[in-house]
Amino acid sequence: MDIFGLLPKAAPMKYCTLLLLIASALPVAGQWQLNPMPQTYGLMQIWFTDPQHGYACGADGYFPATNDGGIILETHDWGITWDTLFDPEGDSNYPAIMRGGDDILYTSNRYSNLYRSTDDGESWEKLEFEGTDFLYGAMDMPNPETVLFAGYSGEIFKATDGGNTIERKLYLGTPYQSILDLQCAGTDTCYCNTYTTILRTTDAGETWDTVFIPPTIWIEDFFVYPDQTLMCACNDIADKMLLLRSVAQGVTWDT
């Protein structure tokens, strides 16, 4: 088992550890600079709402499974300095990137908790929902009224009414098929991936269809552009990599 105690050793995770790389739009020779890791060594993900304002979240400790608590940081100066926005004592780490709008933010943690802030992160409340005790580490918004979140239990939940209504819309069943990432593009259209499939919704998460099964055995990563062009990196048991692209919303793919 890995440091989470939840995933097989081969499970891909994205970490933001030890340092931050901040890209500058200024026309200079070096457009990247190294920023020291702020306050913690366990940051997992980072999200910027504009070039200057962003958030970072993860574990408040070196290893995400040490249960030192979660932490959410905020910057208003391109990531040069960071302030603590949320640091609950005694709770677990917060690996899921935040999403929100109009001063409403959402984040989730290792023990299936979903949190909401309605004052741009000044205060937080835990939202109750019927989910299994697994990490929910994928989150995005197909529209301003809807938050979708998913994770290693193979469940996808849809939150509406500012998070007051949370319903499970997909359950891949046991043995658990981990949902590793979830990305939205276009009105009410989102994609998510397991190790071996990419699924799509066109109705803001109400229904999901499989649009891709890789020709090799493993989906390493995928990315959705705003025009719904999809890029997918796959590999096989011999670690041979295959990069695929779809300009047809996953219906057809080119190498």
PDB file of C-alpha atoms in Angstrom:
ATOM      1  CA  MET A   1       0.000   0.000   0.000  1.00  0.00           C
ATOM      2  CA  ASP A   2       1.069   3.563  -0.540  1.00  0.00           C
ATOM      3  CA  ILE A   3       1.255   6.371   2.015  1.00  0.00           C
ATOM      4  CA  PHE A   4      -2.506   6.878   1.880  1.00  0.00           C
ATOM      5  CA  GLY A   5      -3.176   3.267   2.799  1.00  0.00           C
ATOM      6  CA  LEU A   6      -5.855   3.352   0.121  1.00  0.00           C
ATOM      7  CA  LEU A   7      -4.177   2.937  -3.246  1.00  0.00           C
ATOM      8  CA  PRO A   8      -2.106   0.279  -4.956  1.00  0.00           C
ATOM      9  CA  LYS A   9       1.536   1.187  -5.376  1.00  0.00           C
ATOM     10  CA  ALA A  10       1.154   2.025  -9.041  1.00  0.00           C
ATOM     11  CA  ALA A  11      -1.574   4.606  -8.494  1.00  0.00           C
ATOM     12  CA  PRO A  12      -0.605   7.951 -10.029  1.00  0.00           C
ATOM     13  CA  MET A  13      -0.887  10.986  -7.767  1.00  0.00           C
ATOM     14  CA  LYS A  14       0.027  14.575  -8.486  1.00  0.00           C
ATOM     15  CA  TYR A  15       1.994  16.331  -5.801  1.00  0.00           C
ATOM     16  CA  CYS A  16       3.114  19.881  -5.263  1.00  0.00           C
ATOM     17  CA  THR A  17       6.081  19.222  -2.980  1.00  0.00           C
ATOM     18  CA  LEU A  18       9.043  21.112  -1.580  1.00  0.00           C
ATOM     19  CA  LEU A  19       8.851  24.025  -4.013  1.00  0.00           C
ATOM     20  CA  LEU A  20       6.507  25.983  -6.193  1.00  0.00           C
ATOM     21  CA  LEU A  21       7.180  26.858  -9.828  1.00  0.00           C
ATOM     22  CA  ILE A  22       5.558  30.152 -10.762  1.00  0.00           C
ATOM     23  CA  ALA A  23       5.372  31.191 -14.423  1.00  0.00           C
ATOM     24  CA  SER A  24       5.608  34.853 -15.293  1.00  0.00           C
ATOM     25  CA  ALA A  25       4.015  36.405 -18.354  1.00  0.00           C
ATOM     26  CA  LEU A  26       6.797  38.974 -18.595  1.00  0.00           C
ATOM     27  CA  PRO A  27       8.958  38.700 -21.753  1.00  0.00           C
ATOM     28  CA  VAL A  28      12.166  37.752 -19.986  1.00  0.00           C
ATOM     29  CA  ALA A  29      14.672  35.042 -20.730  1.00  0.00           C
ATOM     30  CA  GLY A  30      13.648  32.879 -17.783  1.00  0.00           C
ATOM     31  CA  GLN A  31       9.875  32.790 -17.299  1.00  0.00           C
ATOM     32  CA  TRP A  32       9.954  30.403 -14.331  1.00  0.00           C
ATOM     33  CA  GLN A  33      11.211  31.020 -10.832  1.00  0.00           C
ATOM     34  CA  LEU A  34      11.474  28.733  -7.828  1.00  0.00           C
ATOM     35  CA  ASN A  35       9.450  29.694  -4.785  1.00  0.00           C
ATOM     36  CA  PRO A  36      10.135  28.037  -1.418  1.00  0.00           C
ATOM     37  CA  MET A  37       7.355  25.775  -0.234  1.00  0.00           C
ATOM     38  CA  PRO A  38       5.161  27.901   2.057  1.00  0.00           C
ATOM     39  CA  GLN A  39       4.708  26.672   5.630  1.00  0.00           C
ATOM     40  CA  THR A  40       4.234  22.995   4.794  1.00  0.00           C
ATOM     41  CA  TYR A  41       5.831  20.144   2.874  1.00  0.00           C
ATOM     42  CA  GLY A  42       2.618  18.310   2.060  1.00  0.00           C
ATOM     43  CA  LEU A  43       0.850  20.458  -0.529  1.00  0.00           C
ATOM     44  CA  MET A  44      -0.970  18.386  -3.116  1.00  0.00           C
ATOM     45  CA  GLN A  45      -2.675  20.698  -5.608  1.00  0.00           C
ATOM     46  CA  ILE A  46      -2.746  24.307  -6.687  1.00  0.00           C
ATOM     47  CA  TRP A  47      -5.439  26.417  -8.378  1.00  0.00           C
ATOM     48  CA  PHE A  48      -5.297  30.010  -9.625  1.00  0.00           C
ATOM     49  CA  THR A  49      -8.420  32.026 -10.385  1.00  0.00           C
ATOM     50  CA  ASP A  50      -6.348  34.711 -12.129  1.00  0.00           C
ATOM     51  CA  PRO A  51      -2.590  35.306 -12.574  1.00  0.00           C
ATOM     52  CA  GLN A  52      -2.186  36.838  -9.108  1.00  0.00           C
ATOM     53  CA  HIS A  53      -4.787  35.079  -6.952  1.00  0.00           C
ATOM     54  CA  GLY A  54      -4.552  31.406  -6.180  1.00  0.00           C
ATOM     55  CA  TYR A  55      -4.921  28.624  -3.635  1.00  0.00           C
ATOM     56  CA  ALA A  56      -2.857  25.600  -2.623  1.00  0.00           C
ATOM     57  CA  CYS A  57      -4.028  22.744  -0.426  1.00  0.00           C
ATOM     58  CA  GLY A  58      -2.848  19.475   1.040  1.00  0.00           C
ATOM     59  CA  ALA A  59      -1.463  18.000   4.240  1.00  0.00           C
ATOM     60  CA  ASP A  60       0.050  20.155   6.944  1.00  0.00           C
ATOM     61  CA  GLY A  61       3.100  17.913   7.201  1.00  0.00           C
ATOM     62  CA  TYR A  62       5.709  16.135   5.108  1.00  0.00           C
ATOM     63  CA  PHE A  63       3.710  12.988   4.342  1.00  0.00           C
ATOM     64  CA  PRO A  64      -0.006  13.296   3.470  1.00  0.00           C
ATOM     65  CA  ALA A  65      -0.917  10.266   5.626  1.00  0.00           C
ATOM     66  CA  THR A  66       0.660  11.501   8.851  1.00  0.00           C
ATOM     67  CA  ASN A  67      -2.663  13.080   9.909  1.00  0.00           C
ATOM     68  CA  ASP A  68      -0.999  16.325  10.926  1.00  0.00           C
ATOM     69  CA  GLY A  69      -4.107  18.069   9.648  1.00  0.00           C
ATOM     70  CA  GLY A  70      -5.026  19.717   6.388  1.00  0.00           C
ATOM     71  CA  ILE A  71      -4.144  23.192   5.241  1.00  0.00           C
ATOM     72  CA  ILE A  72      -5.347  25.595   2.562  1.00  0.00           C
ATOM     73  CA  LEU A  73      -3.166  28.543   1.573  1.00  0.00           C
ATOM     74  CA  GLU A  74      -3.992  31.647  -0.463  1.00  0.00           C
ATOM     75  CA  THR A  75      -1.836  34.082  -2.438  1.00  0.00           C
ATOM     76  CA  HIS A  76      -2.600  37.476  -3.944  1.00  0.00           C
ATOM     77  CA  ASP A  77       0.839  38.216  -5.403  1.00  0.00           C
ATOM     78  CA  TRP A  78       1.570  35.580  -8.051  1.00  0.00           C
ATOM     79  CA  GLY A  79       2.556  32.984  -5.425  1.00  0.00           C
ATOM     80  CA  ILE A  80       5.398  34.985  -3.894  1.00  0.00           C
ATOM     81  CA  THR A  81       3.803  35.010  -0.444  1.00  0.00           C
ATOM     82  CA  TRP A  82       1.074  32.793   1.014  1.00  0.00           C
ATOM     83  CA  ASP A  83      -1.387  33.149   3.900  1.00  0.00           C
ATOM     84  CA  THR A  84      -3.137  30.323   5.755  1.00  0.00           C
ATOM     85  CA  LEU A  85      -6.803  30.267   4.812  1.00  0.00           C
ATOM     86  CA  PHE A  86      -7.979  27.045   6.488  1.00  0.00           C
ATOM     87  CA  ASP A  87      -6.085  24.909   9.022  1.00  0.00           C
ATOM     88  CA  PRO A  88      -8.468  22.694  11.042  1.00  0.00           C
ATOM     89  CA  GLU A  89      -6.787  20.909  13.934  1.00  0.00           C
ATOM     90  CA  GLY A  90      -7.316  17.193  14.222  1.00  0.00           C
ATOM     91  CA  ASP A  91      -8.716  16.711  10.714  1.00  0.00           C
ATOM     92  CA  SER A  92      -6.977  14.975   7.851  1.00  0.00           C
ATOM     93  CA  ASN A  93      -5.291  16.394   4.805  1.00  0.00           C
ATOM     94  CA  TYR A  94      -7.050  18.192   1.942  1.00  0.00           C
ATOM     95  CA  PRO A  95      -5.783  16.817  -1.356  1.00  0.00           C
ATOM     96  CA  ALA A  96      -8.705  17.926  -3.532  1.00  0.00           C
ATOM     97  CA  ILE A  97      -8.355  21.176  -5.379  1.00  0.00           C
ATOM     98  CA  MET A  98     -10.916  23.803  -4.527  1.00  0.00           C
ATOM     99  CA  ARG A  99     -13.544  25.046  -6.915  1.00  0.00           C
ATOM    100  CA  GLY A 100     -16.112  27.775  -6.579  1.00  0.00           C
ATOM    101  CA  GLY A 101     -17.326  31.206  -7.558  1.00  0.00           C
ATOM    102  CA  ASP A 102     -19.044  34.269  -6.115  1.00  0.00           C
ATOM    103  CA  ASP A 103     -17.233  33.817  -2.780  1.00  0.00           C
ATOM    104  CA  ILE A 104     -18.300  30.143  -2.561  1.00  0.00           C
ATOM    105  CA  LEU A 105     -15.486  27.585  -2.307  1.00  0.00           C
ATOM    106  CA  TYR A 106     -15.469  23.799  -1.917  1.00  0.00           C
ATOM    107  CA  THR A 107     -12.772  21.354  -0.838  1.00  0.00           C
ATOM    108  CA  SER A 108     -12.700  17.728   0.293  1.00  0.00           C
ATOM    109  CA  ASN A 109     -10.378  15.675   2.455  1.00  0.00           C
ATOM    110  CA  ARG A 110      -9.087  12.142   2.869  1.00  0.00           C
ATOM    111  CA  TYR A 111     -11.972  10.901   4.987  1.00  0.00           C
ATOM    112  CA  SER A 112     -14.816  11.623   2.596  1.00  0.00           C
ATOM    113  CA  ASN A 113     -15.656  15.034   4.016  1.00  0.00           C
ATOM    114  CA  LEU A 114     -16.811  17.875   1.802  1.00  0.00           C
ATOM    115  CA  TYR A 115     -16.390  21.439   3.042  1.00  0.00           C
ATOM    116  CA  ARG A 116     -17.992  24.672   1.834  1.00  0.00           C
ATOM    117  CA  SER A 117     -17.156  28.300   2.396  1.00  0.00           C
ATOM    118  CA  THR A 118     -19.610  31.064   1.483  1.00  0.00           C
ATOM    119  CA  ASP A 119     -17.323  33.954   2.425  1.00  0.00           C
ATOM    120  CA  ASP A 120     -14.314  33.354   0.157  1.00  0.00           C
ATOM    121  CA  GLY A 121     -12.597  31.030   2.613  1.00  0.00           C
ATOM    122  CA  GLU A 122     -12.920  33.000   5.837  1.00  0.00           C
ATOM    123  CA  SER A 123     -15.040  30.276   7.455  1.00  0.00           C
ATOM    124  CA  TRP A 124     -15.906  26.684   6.513  1.00  0.00           C
ATOM    125  CA  GLU A 125     -18.626  24.137   7.229  1.00  0.00           C
ATOM    126  CA  LYS A 126     -18.746  20.395   6.628  1.00  0.00           C
ATOM    127  CA  LEU A 127     -21.497  19.183   4.306  1.00  0.00           C
ATOM    128  CA  GLU A 128     -23.118  15.827   4.974  1.00  0.00           C
ATOM    129  CA  PHE A 129     -23.604  13.274   2.212  1.00  0.00           C
ATOM    130  CA  GLU A 130     -23.879   9.497   1.860  1.00  0.00           C
ATOM    131  CA  GLY A 131     -20.491   8.462   0.500  1.00  0.00           C
ATOM    132  CA  THR A 132     -18.090   5.625   1.237  1.00  0.00           C
ATOM    133  CA  ASP A 133     -14.993   6.207   3.346  1.00  0.00           C
ATOM    134  CA  PHE A 134     -12.627   6.890   0.461  1.00  0.00           C
ATOM    135  CA  LEU A 135     -10.603   9.832  -0.758  1.00  0.00           C
ATOM    136  CA  TYR A 136     -12.488  12.257  -2.988  1.00  0.00           C
ATOM    137  CA  GLY A 137      -9.666  13.888  -4.885  1.00  0.00           C
ATOM    138  CA  ALA A 138     -11.290  15.043  -8.135  1.00  0.00           C
ATOM    139  CA  MET A 139     -13.530  18.093  -8.309  1.00  0.00           C
ATOM    140  CA  ASP A 140     -14.759  20.535 -10.960  1.00  0.00           C
ATOM    141  CA  MET A 141     -17.763  22.675 -11.913  1.00  0.00           C
ATOM    142  CA  PRO A 142     -19.616  22.234 -15.226  1.00  0.00           C
ATOM    143  CA  ASN A 143     -21.588  25.410 -14.484  1.00  0.00           C
ATOM    144  CA  PRO A 144     -21.758  27.961 -11.643  1.00  0.00           C
ATOM    145  CA  GLU A 145     -24.608  26.091  -9.902  1.00  0.00           C
ATOM    146  CA  THR A 146     -23.071  22.600  -9.934  1.00  0.00           C
ATOM    147  CA  VAL A 147     -20.077  20.950  -8.265  1.00  0.00           C
ATOM    148  CA  LEU A 148     -19.052  17.431  -9.239  1.00  0.00           C
ATOM    149  CA  PHE A 149     -16.625  15.460  -7.082  1.00  0.00           C
ATOM    150  CA  ALA A 150     -15.330  11.928  -7.328  1.00  0.00           C
ATOM    151  CA  GLY A 151     -12.598   9.699  -5.984  1.00  0.00           C
ATOM    152  CA  TYR A 152     -11.118   6.307  -5.286  1.00  0.00           C
ATOM    153  CA  SER A 153     -14.403   4.622  -4.430  1.00  0.00           C
ATOM    154  CA  GLY A 154     -15.566   4.991  -8.037  1.00  0.00           C
ATOM    155  CA  GLU A 155     -18.375   7.320  -7.013  1.00  0.00           C
ATOM    156  CA  ILE A 156     -19.356  10.642  -8.586  1.00  0.00           C
ATOM    157  CA  PHE A 157     -21.465  13.053  -6.560  1.00  0.00           C
ATOM    158  CA  LYS A 158     -23.323  16.121  -7.745  1.00  0.00           C
ATOM    159  CA  ALA A 159     -23.798  19.083  -5.412  1.00  0.00           C
ATOM    160  CA  THR A 160     -26.383  21.760  -6.205  1.00  0.00           C
ATOM    161  CA  ASP A 161     -28.177  24.502  -4.262  1.00  0.00           C
ATOM    162  CA  GLY A 162     -24.861  25.800  -2.980  1.00  0.00           C
ATOM    163  CA  GLY A 163     -23.976  22.316  -1.722  1.00  0.00           C
ATOM    164  CA  ASN A 164     -27.205  21.834   0.237  1.00  0.00           C
ATOM    165  CA  THR A 165     -28.258  18.997  -2.085  1.00  0.00           C
ATOM    166  CA  ILE A 166     -25.695  16.243  -2.758  1.00  0.00           C
ATOM    167  CA  GLU A 167     -26.638  13.157  -4.773  1.00  0.00           C
ATOM    168  CA  ARG A 168     -24.617  10.201  -6.021  1.00  0.00           C
ATOM    169  CA  LYS A 169     -24.868  10.017  -9.819  1.00  0.00           C
ATOM    170  CA  LEU A 170     -22.441   7.192 -10.590  1.00  0.00           C
ATOM    171  CA  TYR A 171     -21.052   4.211  -8.719  1.00  0.00           C
ATOM    172  CA  LEU A 172     -18.699   1.898 -10.582  1.00  0.00           C
ATOM    173  CA  GLY A 173     -19.070  -0.778  -7.912  1.00  0.00           C
ATOM    174  CA  THR A 174     -16.683  -3.202  -6.272  1.00  0.00           C
ATOM    175  CA  PRO A 175     -13.911  -4.007  -6.729  1.00  0.00           C
ATOM    176  CA  TYR A 176     -13.406  -0.262  -6.554  1.00  0.00           C
ATOM    177  CA  GLN A 177     -12.516   1.460  -9.811  1.00  0.00           C
ATOM    178  CA  SER A 178     -10.745   4.614  -8.752  1.00  0.00           C
ATOM    179  CA  ILE A 179     -11.740   7.851 -10.468  1.00  0.00           C
ATOM    180  CA  LEU A 180      -8.468   9.744 -10.694  1.00  0.00           C
ATOM    181  CA  ASP A 181      -9.371  13.034 -12.341  1.00  0.00           C
ATOM    182  CA  LEU A 182     -12.413  15.040 -13.392  1.00  0.00           C
ATOM    183  CA  GLN A 183     -12.330  17.964 -15.841  1.00  0.00           C
ATOM    184  CA  CYS A 184     -15.149  20.064 -17.265  1.00  0.00           C
ATOM    185  CA  ALA A 185     -15.237  21.908 -20.584  1.00  0.00           C
ATOM    186  CA  GLY A 186     -18.147  23.600 -22.247  1.00  0.00           C
ATOM    187  CA  THR A 187     -21.660  23.925 -20.897  1.00  0.00           C
ATOM    188  CA  ASP A 188     -22.538  20.911 -18.714  1.00  0.00           C
ATOM    189  CA  THR A 189     -19.885  18.679 -20.327  1.00  0.00           C
ATOM    190  CA  CYS A 190     -17.256  16.948 -18.186  1.00  0.00           C
ATOM    191  CA  TYR A 191     -14.846  14.043 -18.469  1.00  0.00           C
ATOM    192  CA  CYS A 192     -13.362  11.752 -15.842  1.00  0.00           C
ATOM    193  CA  ASN A 193     -10.969   8.838 -15.967  1.00  0.00           C
ATOM    194  CA  THR A 194     -10.272   5.596 -14.196  1.00  0.00           C
ATOM    195  CA  TYR A 195      -7.137   3.548 -14.843  1.00  0.00           C
ATOM    196  CA  THR A 196      -8.725   2.004 -17.936  1.00  0.00           C
ATOM    197  CA  THR A 197     -11.571   4.249 -19.151  1.00  0.00           C
ATOM    198  CA  ILE A 198     -12.570   7.831 -19.864  1.00  0.00           C
ATOM    199  CA  LEU A 199     -16.196   8.713 -19.164  1.00  0.00           C
ATOM    200  CA  ARG A 200     -18.206  11.742 -20.303  1.00  0.00           C
ATOM    201  CA  THR A 201     -21.313  13.572 -19.168  1.00  0.00           C
ATOM    202  CA  THR A 202     -23.184  16.125 -21.270  1.00  0.00           C
ATOM    203  CA  ASP A 203     -25.906  16.892 -18.712  1.00  0.00           C
ATOM    204  CA  ALA A 204     -23.854  18.270 -15.800  1.00  0.00           C
ATOM    205  CA  GLY A 205     -23.196  14.888 -14.233  1.00  0.00           C
ATOM    206  CA  GLU A 206     -26.669  13.334 -14.327  1.00  0.00           C
ATOM    207  CA  THR A 207     -25.593  10.494 -16.632  1.00  0.00           C
ATOM    208  CA  TRP A 208     -22.172   9.172 -17.686  1.00  0.00           C
ATOM    209  CA  ASP A 209     -21.050   7.191 -20.737  1.00  0.00           C
ATOM    210  CA  THR A 210     -17.733   5.490 -21.489  1.00  0.00           C
ATOM    211  CA  VAL A 211     -16.116   7.206 -24.477  1.00  0.00           C
ATOM    212  CA  PHE A 212     -12.641   5.671 -24.405  1.00  0.00           C
ATOM    213  CA  ILE A 213     -10.958   2.392 -23.485  1.00  0.00           C
ATOM    214  CA  PRO A 214      -7.194   2.612 -24.123  1.00  0.00           C
ATOM    215  CA  PRO A 215      -5.464   0.207 -26.492  1.00  0.00           C
ATOM    216  CA  THR A 216      -2.845  -0.314 -23.789  1.00  0.00           C
ATOM    217  CA  ILE A 217      -3.525  -1.263 -20.176  1.00  0.00           C
ATOM    218  CA  TRP A 218      -3.153   1.990 -18.279  1.00  0.00           C
ATOM    219  CA  ILE A 219      -4.276   5.621 -18.510  1.00  0.00           C
ATOM    220  CA  GLU A 220      -1.463   7.685 -17.035  1.00  0.00           C
ATOM    221  CA  ASP A 221      -3.074  11.089 -17.477  1.00  0.00           C
ATOM    222  CA  PHE A 222      -5.493  13.063 -19.607  1.00  0.00           C
ATOM    223  CA  PHE A 223      -6.270  16.689 -20.286  1.00  0.00           C
ATOM    224  CA  VAL A 224      -9.361  18.472 -21.639  1.00  0.00           C
ATOM    225  CA  TYR A 225      -9.020  21.725 -23.569  1.00  0.00           C
ATOM    226  CA  PRO A 226     -11.820  24.336 -23.535  1.00  0.00           C
ATOM    227  CA  ASP A 227     -12.854  23.272 -27.057  1.00  0.00           C
ATOM    228  CA  GLN A 228     -13.139  19.657 -25.755  1.00  0.00           C
ATOM    229  CA  THR A 229     -10.017  18.436 -27.504  1.00  0.00           C
ATOM    230  CA  LEU A 230      -8.772  15.559 -25.358  1.00  0.00           C
ATOM    231  CA  MET A 231      -5.190  14.416 -24.817  1.00  0.00           C
ATOM    232  CA  CYS A 232      -4.557  11.047 -23.210  1.00  0.00           C
ATOM    233  CA  ALA A 233      -1.247   9.469 -22.191  1.00  0.00           C
ATOM    234  CA  CYS A 234      -1.329   5.666 -21.860  1.00  0.00           C
ATOM    235  CA  ASN A 235       1.284   3.032 -21.134  1.00  0.00           C
ATOM    236  CA  ASP A 236       1.535  -0.720 -21.020  1.00  0.00           C
ATOM    237  CA  ILE A 237       3.132  -3.242 -18.710  1.00  0.00           C
ATOM    238  CA  ALA A 238       6.522  -2.651 -20.374  1.00  0.00           C
ATOM    239  CA  ASP A 239       6.207   1.106 -19.691  1.00  0.00           C
ATOM    240  CA  LYS A 240       5.846   1.956 -23.353  1.00  0.00           C
ATOM    241  CA  MET A 241       4.056   5.298 -23.682  1.00  0.00           C
ATOM    242  CA  LEU A 242       1.324   6.143 -26.170  1.00  0.00           C
ATOM    243  CA  LEU A 243      -0.005   9.689 -26.601  1.00  0.00           C
ATOM    244  CA  LEU A 244      -3.476   9.990 -28.124  1.00  0.00           C
ATOM    245  CA  ARG A 245      -5.646  12.947 -29.138  1.00  0.00           C
ATOM    246  CA  SER A 246      -9.366  13.270 -29.798  1.00  0.00           C
ATOM    247  CA  VAL A 247     -10.990  16.235 -31.522  1.00  0.00           C
ATOM    248  CA  ALA A 248     -14.354  14.439 -31.536  1.00  0.00           C
ATOM    249  CA  GLN A 249     -15.150  14.511 -27.809  1.00  0.00           C
ATOM    250  CA  GLY A 250     -13.647  11.076 -27.321  1.00  0.00           C
ATOM    251  CA  VAL A 251     -15.567   9.330 -30.106  1.00  0.00           C
ATOM    252  CA  THR A 252     -12.462   8.882 -32.293  1.00  0.00           C
ATOM    253  CA  TRP A 253      -8.769   9.123 -31.422  1.00  0.00           C
ATOM    254  CA  ASP A 254      -5.504   9.712 -33.292  1.00  0.00           C
ATOM    255  CA  THR A 255      -2.020   8.645 -32.221  1.00  0.00           C
TER     256      THR A 255
END
